[in-house]
Short mmCIF file of C-alpha atoms in Angstrom, two decimals:
data_model
loop_
_atom_site.label_atom_id
_atom_site.label_comp_id
_atom_site.label_asym_id
_atom_site.label_seq_id
_atom_site.Cartn_x
_atom_site.Cartn_y
_atom_site.Cartn_z
CA MET Z 624 -12.86 5.88 29.00
CA ASN Z 625 -14.76 7.88 26.44
CA PRO Z 626 -17.11 5.74 24.30
CA ASP Z 627 -16.44 7.98 21.28
CA ASN Z 628 -12.72 7.31 21.52
CA ASP Z 629 -13.35 3.56 21.82
CA SER Z 630 -15.58 3.66 18.75
CA ARG Z 631 -12.99 5.59 16.73
CA SER Z 632 -10.28 3.19 17.85
CA MET Z 633 -12.31 0.17 16.77
CA MET Z 634 -13.08 1.82 13.45
CA ARG Z 635 -9.38 2.54 12.90
CA ARG Z 636 -8.43 -1.08 13.65
CA GLY Z 637 -11.08 -2.43 11.29
CA LEU Z 638 -10.07 -0.08 8.51
CA LEU Z 639 -6.40 -0.84 9.04
CA GLY Z 640 -6.98 -4.57 8.64
CA SER Z 641 -9.11 -4.05 5.55
CA LEU Z 642 -6.62 -1.67 3.94
CA ARG Z 643 -3.69 -4.00 4.61
CA ALA Z 644 -5.52 -6.94 3.03
CA THR Z 645 -6.51 -4.80 0.04
CA ARG Z 646 -2.96 -3.55 -0.40
CA ALA Z 647 -1.70 -7.16 -0.40
CA VAL Z 648 -4.18 -8.16 -3.12
CA PHE Z 649 -3.16 -5.26 -5.34
CA ALA Z 650 0.55 -5.90 -4.77
CA LYS Z 651 0.16 -9.61 -5.51
CA ALA Z 652 -1.65 -8.76 -8.75
CA GLY Z 653 1.17 -6.39 -9.72
CA ASP Z 654 -1.02 -3.27 -9.48
CA PHE Z 655 1.58 -1.23 -7.63
CA VAL Z 656 -0.10 2.11 -8.31
CA ARG Z 657 -3.22 1.05 -6.44
CA ALA Z 658 -1.14 -0.67 -3.75
CA THR Z 659 0.73 2.60 -3.21
CA LYS Z 660 -2.51 4.57 -2.99
CA VAL Z 661 -3.82 2.15 -0.38
CA GLU Z 662 -0.51 2.47 1.49
CA LEU Z 663 -1.03 6.24 1.63
CA GLY Z 664 -4.44 5.61 3.15
CA ILE Z 665 -2.82 3.35 5.74
CA GLN Z 666 -0.31 6.05 6.62
CA MET Z 667 -3.08 8.62 6.98
CA LEU Z 668 -5.01 6.23 9.20
CA LEU Z 669 -2.01 5.70 11.43
CA ASP Z 670 -1.74 9.47 11.93
CA GLN Z 671 -3.57 10.01 15.21
CA ARG Z 672 -4.65 13.52 14.19
CA VAL Z 673 -7.05 12.29 11.52
CA SER Z 674 -10.46 13.92 11.91
CA ASP Z 675 -13.77 12.09 12.02
CA ARG Z 676 -14.56 13.39 8.53
CA MET Z 677 -11.29 11.99 7.19
CA LEU Z 678 -11.96 8.65 8.90
CA ASN Z 679 -15.32 8.50 7.13
CA LEU Z 680 -13.70 9.32 3.79
CA LEU Z 681 -11.05 6.67 4.38
CA ALA Z 682 -13.79 4.15 5.19
CA GLN Z 683 -15.55 4.94 1.90
CA SER Z 684 -12.29 4.69 -0.04
CA ALA Z 685 -11.42 1.43 1.71
CA SER Z 686 -14.73 -0.14 0.72
CA ILE Z 687 -14.25 0.88 -2.92
CA ALA Z 688 -10.67 -0.42 -2.93
CA ALA Z 689 -11.78 -3.70 -1.34
CA ARG Z 690 -14.46 -4.10 -4.01
CA ASP Z 691 -11.92 -3.45 -6.75
CA ALA Z 692 -9.49 -5.92 -5.17
CA ALA Z 693 -12.23 -8.56 -5.02
CA ASP Z 694 -13.06 -7.96 -8.69
CA LEU Z 695 -9.38 -8.29 -9.52
CA SER Z 696 -9.11 -11.58 -7.62
CA ILE Z 697 -12.13 -12.98 -9.43
CA ALA Z 698 -10.71 -11.92 -12.79
CA GLU Z 699 -7.39 -13.63 -12.00
CA ARG Z 700 -9.14 -16.93 -11.28
CA ARG Z 701 -10.75 -17.03 -14.72
#
């Protein structure tokens, strides 16, 4: 097996889990616009033809969305 393919596969799985959790937080909070945007990211990630550059962009977007979801969760608790 190619180590690069294994690395990309692991990255995809990690991003997929993160994006799904983030989408759930946004949906639960009623922020369906953000939930839909995250869903589009999930669909792009599931497309096997995504380039390394796009994977990196998705990773950056996922971290920003996760941060926003965490901020939203904290705000709901107050």
